[in-house]
Coordinates of C-alpha atoms and ligand atoms in Angstrom, one line a residue:
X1 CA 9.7 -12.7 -3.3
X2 CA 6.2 -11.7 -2.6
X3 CA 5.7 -8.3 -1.1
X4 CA 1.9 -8.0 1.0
X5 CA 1.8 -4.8 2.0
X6 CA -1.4 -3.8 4.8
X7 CA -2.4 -0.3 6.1
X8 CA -1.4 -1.7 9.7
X9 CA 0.3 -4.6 11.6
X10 CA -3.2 -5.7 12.8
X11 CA -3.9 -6.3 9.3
X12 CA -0.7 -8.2 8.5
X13 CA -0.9 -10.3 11.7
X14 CA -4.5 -11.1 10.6
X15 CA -3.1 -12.5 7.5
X16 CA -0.2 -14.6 8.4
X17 CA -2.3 -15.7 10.8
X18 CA -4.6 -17.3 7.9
X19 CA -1.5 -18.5 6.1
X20 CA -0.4 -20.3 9.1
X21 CA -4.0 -21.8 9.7
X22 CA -4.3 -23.3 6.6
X23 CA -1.0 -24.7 6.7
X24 CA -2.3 -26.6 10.3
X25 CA -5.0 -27.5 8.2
X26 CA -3.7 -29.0 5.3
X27 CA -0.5 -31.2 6.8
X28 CA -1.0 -34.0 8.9
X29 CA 2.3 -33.4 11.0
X30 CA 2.4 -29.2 10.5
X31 CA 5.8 -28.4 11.2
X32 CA 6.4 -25.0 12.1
X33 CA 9.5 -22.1 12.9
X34 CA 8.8 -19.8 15.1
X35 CA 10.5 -16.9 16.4
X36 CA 10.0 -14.5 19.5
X37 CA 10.3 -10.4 19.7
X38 CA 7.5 -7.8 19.8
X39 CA 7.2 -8.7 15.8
X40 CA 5.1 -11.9 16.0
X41 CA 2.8 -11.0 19.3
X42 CA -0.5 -10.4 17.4
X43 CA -0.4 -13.4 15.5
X44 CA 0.6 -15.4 18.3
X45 CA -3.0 -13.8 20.2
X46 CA -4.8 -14.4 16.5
X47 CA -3.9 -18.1 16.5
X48 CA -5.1 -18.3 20.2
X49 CA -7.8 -16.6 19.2
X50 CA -8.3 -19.0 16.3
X51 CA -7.9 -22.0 18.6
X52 CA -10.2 -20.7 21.4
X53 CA -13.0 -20.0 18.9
X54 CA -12.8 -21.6 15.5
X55 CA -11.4 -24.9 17.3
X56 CA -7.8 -24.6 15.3
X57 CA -6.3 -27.8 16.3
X58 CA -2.3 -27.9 17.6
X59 CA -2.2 -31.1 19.1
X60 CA -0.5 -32.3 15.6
X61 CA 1.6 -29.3 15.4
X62 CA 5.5 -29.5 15.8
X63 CA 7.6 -26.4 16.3
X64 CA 11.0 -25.1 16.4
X65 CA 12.2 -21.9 17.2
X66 CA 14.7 -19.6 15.6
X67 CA 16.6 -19.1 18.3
X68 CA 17.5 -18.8 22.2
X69 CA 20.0 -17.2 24.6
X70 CA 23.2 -18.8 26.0
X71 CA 22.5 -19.2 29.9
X72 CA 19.0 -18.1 30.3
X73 CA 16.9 -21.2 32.1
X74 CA 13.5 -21.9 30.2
X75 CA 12.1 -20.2 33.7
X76 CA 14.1 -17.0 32.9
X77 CA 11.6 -14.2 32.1
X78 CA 13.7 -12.9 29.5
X79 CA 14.1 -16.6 28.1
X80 CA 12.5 -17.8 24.6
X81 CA 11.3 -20.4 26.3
X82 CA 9.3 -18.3 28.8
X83 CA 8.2 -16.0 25.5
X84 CA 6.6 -19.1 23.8
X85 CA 4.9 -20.9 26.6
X86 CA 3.7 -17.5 28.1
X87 CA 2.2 -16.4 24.5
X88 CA 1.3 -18.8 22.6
X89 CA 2.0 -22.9 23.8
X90 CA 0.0 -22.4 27.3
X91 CA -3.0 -20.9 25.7
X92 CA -3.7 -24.0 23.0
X93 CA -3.8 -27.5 22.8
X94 CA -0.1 -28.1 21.9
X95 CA 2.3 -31.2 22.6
X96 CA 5.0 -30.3 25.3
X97 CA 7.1 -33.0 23.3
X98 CA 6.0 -31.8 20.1
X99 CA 8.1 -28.1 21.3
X100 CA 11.4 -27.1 20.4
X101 CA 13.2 -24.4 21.4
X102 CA 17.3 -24.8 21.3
X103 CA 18.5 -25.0 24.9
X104 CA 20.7 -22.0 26.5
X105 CA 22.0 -24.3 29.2
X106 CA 23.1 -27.4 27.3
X107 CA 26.6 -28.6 28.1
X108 CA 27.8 -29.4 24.8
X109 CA 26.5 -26.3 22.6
X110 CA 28.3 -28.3 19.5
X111 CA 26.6 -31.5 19.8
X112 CA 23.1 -29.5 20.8
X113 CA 23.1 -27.5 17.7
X114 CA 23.7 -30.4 15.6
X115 CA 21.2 -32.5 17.0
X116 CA 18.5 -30.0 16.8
X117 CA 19.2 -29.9 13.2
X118 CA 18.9 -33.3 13.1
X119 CA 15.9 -33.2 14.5
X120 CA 14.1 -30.7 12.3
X121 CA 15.2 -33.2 9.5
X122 CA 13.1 -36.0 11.5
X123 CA 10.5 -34.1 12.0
X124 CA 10.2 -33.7 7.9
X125 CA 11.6 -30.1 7.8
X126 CA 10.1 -26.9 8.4
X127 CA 6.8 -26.6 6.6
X128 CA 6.7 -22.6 6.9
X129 CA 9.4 -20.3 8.9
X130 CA 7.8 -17.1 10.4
X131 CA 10.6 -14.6 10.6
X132 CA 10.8 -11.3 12.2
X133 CA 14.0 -8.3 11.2
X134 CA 16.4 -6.3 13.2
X135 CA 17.0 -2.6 12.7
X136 CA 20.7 -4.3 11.2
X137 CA 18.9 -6.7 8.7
X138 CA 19.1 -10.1 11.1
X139 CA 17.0 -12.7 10.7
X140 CA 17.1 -15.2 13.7
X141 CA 20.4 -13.8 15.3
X142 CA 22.5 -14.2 12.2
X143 CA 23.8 -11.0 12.6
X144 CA 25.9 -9.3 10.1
X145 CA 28.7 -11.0 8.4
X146 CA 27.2 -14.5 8.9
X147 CA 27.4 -17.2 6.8
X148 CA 24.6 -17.0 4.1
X149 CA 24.5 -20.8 4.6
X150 CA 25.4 -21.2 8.1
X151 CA 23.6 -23.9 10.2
X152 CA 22.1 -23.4 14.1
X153 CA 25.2 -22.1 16.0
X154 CA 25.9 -19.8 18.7
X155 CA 26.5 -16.1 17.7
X156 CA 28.0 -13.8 19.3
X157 CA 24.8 -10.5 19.5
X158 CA 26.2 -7.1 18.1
X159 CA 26.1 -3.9 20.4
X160 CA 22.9 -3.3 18.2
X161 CA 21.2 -6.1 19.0
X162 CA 22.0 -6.3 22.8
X163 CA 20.6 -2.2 22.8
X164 CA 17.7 -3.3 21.1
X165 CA 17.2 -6.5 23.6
X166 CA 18.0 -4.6 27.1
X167 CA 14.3 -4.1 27.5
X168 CA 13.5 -7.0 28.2
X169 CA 16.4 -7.7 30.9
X170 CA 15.7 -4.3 32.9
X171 CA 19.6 -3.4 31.9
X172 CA 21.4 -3.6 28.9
X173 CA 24.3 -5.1 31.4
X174 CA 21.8 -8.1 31.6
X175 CA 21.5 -9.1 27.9
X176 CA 23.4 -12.2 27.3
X177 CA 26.5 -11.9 24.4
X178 CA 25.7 -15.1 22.7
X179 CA 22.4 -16.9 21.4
X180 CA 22.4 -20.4 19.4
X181 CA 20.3 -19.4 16.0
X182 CA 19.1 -21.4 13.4
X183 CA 21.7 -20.2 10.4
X184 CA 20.6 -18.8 6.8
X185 CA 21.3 -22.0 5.3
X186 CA 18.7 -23.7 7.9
X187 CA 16.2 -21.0 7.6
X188 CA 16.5 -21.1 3.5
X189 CA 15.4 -25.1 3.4
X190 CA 12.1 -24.3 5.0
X191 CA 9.1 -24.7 2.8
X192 CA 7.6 -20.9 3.1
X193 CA 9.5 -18.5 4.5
X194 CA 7.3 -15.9 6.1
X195 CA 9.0 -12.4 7.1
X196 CA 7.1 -10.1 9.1
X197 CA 8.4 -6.5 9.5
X198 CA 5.9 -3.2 11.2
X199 CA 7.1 0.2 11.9
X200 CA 9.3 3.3 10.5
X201 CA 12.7 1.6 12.2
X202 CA 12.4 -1.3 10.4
X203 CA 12.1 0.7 7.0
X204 CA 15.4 0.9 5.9
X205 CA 16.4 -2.9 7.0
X206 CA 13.3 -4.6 4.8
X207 CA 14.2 -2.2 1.9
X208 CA 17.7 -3.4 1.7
X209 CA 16.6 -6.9 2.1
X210 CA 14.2 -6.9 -0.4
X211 CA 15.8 -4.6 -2.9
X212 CA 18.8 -4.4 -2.1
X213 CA 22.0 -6.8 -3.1
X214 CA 22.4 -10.3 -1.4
X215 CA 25.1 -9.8 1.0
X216 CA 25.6 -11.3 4.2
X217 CA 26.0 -7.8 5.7
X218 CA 22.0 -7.8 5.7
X219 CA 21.3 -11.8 6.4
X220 CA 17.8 -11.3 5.6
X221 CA 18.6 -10.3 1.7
X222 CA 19.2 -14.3 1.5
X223 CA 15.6 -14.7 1.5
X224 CA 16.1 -13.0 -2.5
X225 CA 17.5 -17.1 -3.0
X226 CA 14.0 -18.8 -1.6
X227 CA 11.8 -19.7 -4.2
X228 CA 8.5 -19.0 -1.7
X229 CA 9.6 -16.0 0.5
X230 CA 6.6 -13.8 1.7
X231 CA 7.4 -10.3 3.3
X232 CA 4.7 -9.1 5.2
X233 CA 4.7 -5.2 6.0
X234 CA 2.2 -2.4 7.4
X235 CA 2.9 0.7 5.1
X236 CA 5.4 2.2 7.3
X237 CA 8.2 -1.0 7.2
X238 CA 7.3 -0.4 3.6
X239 CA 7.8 3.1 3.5
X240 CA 11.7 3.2 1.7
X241 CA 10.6 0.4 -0.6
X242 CA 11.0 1.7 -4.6
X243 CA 8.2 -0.5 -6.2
X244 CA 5.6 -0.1 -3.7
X245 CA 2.8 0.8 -6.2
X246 CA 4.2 -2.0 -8.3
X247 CA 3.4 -4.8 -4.6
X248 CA 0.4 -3.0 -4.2
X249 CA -0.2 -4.0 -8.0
X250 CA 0.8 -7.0 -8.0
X251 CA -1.2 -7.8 -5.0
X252 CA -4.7 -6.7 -5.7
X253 CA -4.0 -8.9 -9.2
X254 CA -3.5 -12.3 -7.7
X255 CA -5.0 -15.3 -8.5
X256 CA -7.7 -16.9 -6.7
X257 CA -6.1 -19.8 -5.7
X258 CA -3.0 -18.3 -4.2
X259 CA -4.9 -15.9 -1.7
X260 CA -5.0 -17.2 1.9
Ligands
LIG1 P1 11.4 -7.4 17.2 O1 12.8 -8.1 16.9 O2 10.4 -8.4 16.7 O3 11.3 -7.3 18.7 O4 11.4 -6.1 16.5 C1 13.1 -8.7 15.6 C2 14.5 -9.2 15.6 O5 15.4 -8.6 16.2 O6 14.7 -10.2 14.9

């Protein structure tokens, strides 16, 4: 795993921003993973930013996201759907059939979930995954217990989660029980797999994930198995880590060519 650590989330953002650039850059056919949450908001306005003045190009850009509620329409505030399009697909030059974002209303969840994973194996497979964490060590909504190589399924949210969530549904009485989620086992075949973490509550979360054991009762401490997992923290999601200094270290010593 590689641990960035920044003195703040603008930093961070600013810099998986850049990774995610050169990525568009470099692939003809840029398949990305995206997720929603307060977690990836700045680097969804840095790549708008990007686009608006540095001309970043989407239009070859496929995506897929991480995840969605069960019986949310795409018009449903609350919706993933209405998260993407709101911050980041209506503001650049984007496909609408290049967009995938599982769908909370399909009739046959089964047969949906399988054929979106088909579809990311069209597509070429994920060329980078952006992740964010819960307070309980999700990634996606594979929440604890899941399947460290569990495909896109519905799951069933924890009292945790659905807390956390009830923001943005006015009510905690309005967040959905279930969401279809990408599993571990579909986030692990991604090419980079990009975890971004700010704040004190996510502290304890990214230092069981990172140094902690690999157990399923913190899904993102399967991320330890990916052979090009970045974690990207300000200093206060990295505050209970024990090798801090040695990141810090490791960081300012990098190579040229692996900067971005
Ligand atoms: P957040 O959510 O980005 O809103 O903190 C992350 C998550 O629960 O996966």
């Amino acid at each position: 795993m590689e641990v960035i650590i920044q003195p703040d989330s603008e930093q961070a953002s600013q810099l998986a921003a850049r990774l995610v650039k050169k990525i568009i850059m470099e692939k003809d056919r840029p398949v990305l993973g995206l997720p929603t949450g307060n977690t990836p908001l700045l680097l969804y306005r840095y790549l708008v930013e990007m686009h608006r003045k540095e001309g970043l190009n989407f239009s070859r850009v496929v995506t897929f996201n991480l995840d969605e509620y069960v019986g949310l329409s795409p018009d449903h505030p609350a919706s993933f759907h209405y998260f993407m399009w709101k911050h980041l697909f209506s503001q650049v030059n984007i496909r609408p059939e290049n967009v995938h974002i599982p769908d909370g209303l399909a009739s046959d969840m089964e047969a949906h979930c399988r054929q979106y994973e088909e579809e990311i194996k069209v597509a070429g497979g994920l060329d980078i995954q952006i992740l964010g964490i819960g307070t309980d060590g999700h990634i996606g909504f594979n929440e604890p217990t899941s399947s460290l190589s569990s495909r896109t399924r519905i799951k069933t949210l924890t009292e945790q989660t659905r807390k956390e969530n009830a923001t943005f549904f006015g009510a905690e009485e309005n967040v959905p029980y279930h969401a279809i989620t990408m599993g571990i086992g579909t986030i692990l075949e991604a090419k980079i797999c990009l975890l971004l973490a700010f704040g004190k509550k996510k502290a304890r979360a990214i230092a069981q994930a990172i140094e902690g054991p690999v157990t399923s009762m913190v899904t993102a401490s399967a991320l330890q198995f990916h052979p090009r997992a970045i974690i990207l923290l300000d200093e206060e999601a990295a505050s209970e880590l024990r090798l801090v200094n040695y990141y810090q270290w490791v960081y300012e010593h990098k190579p040229e060519w692996q900067k971005f």
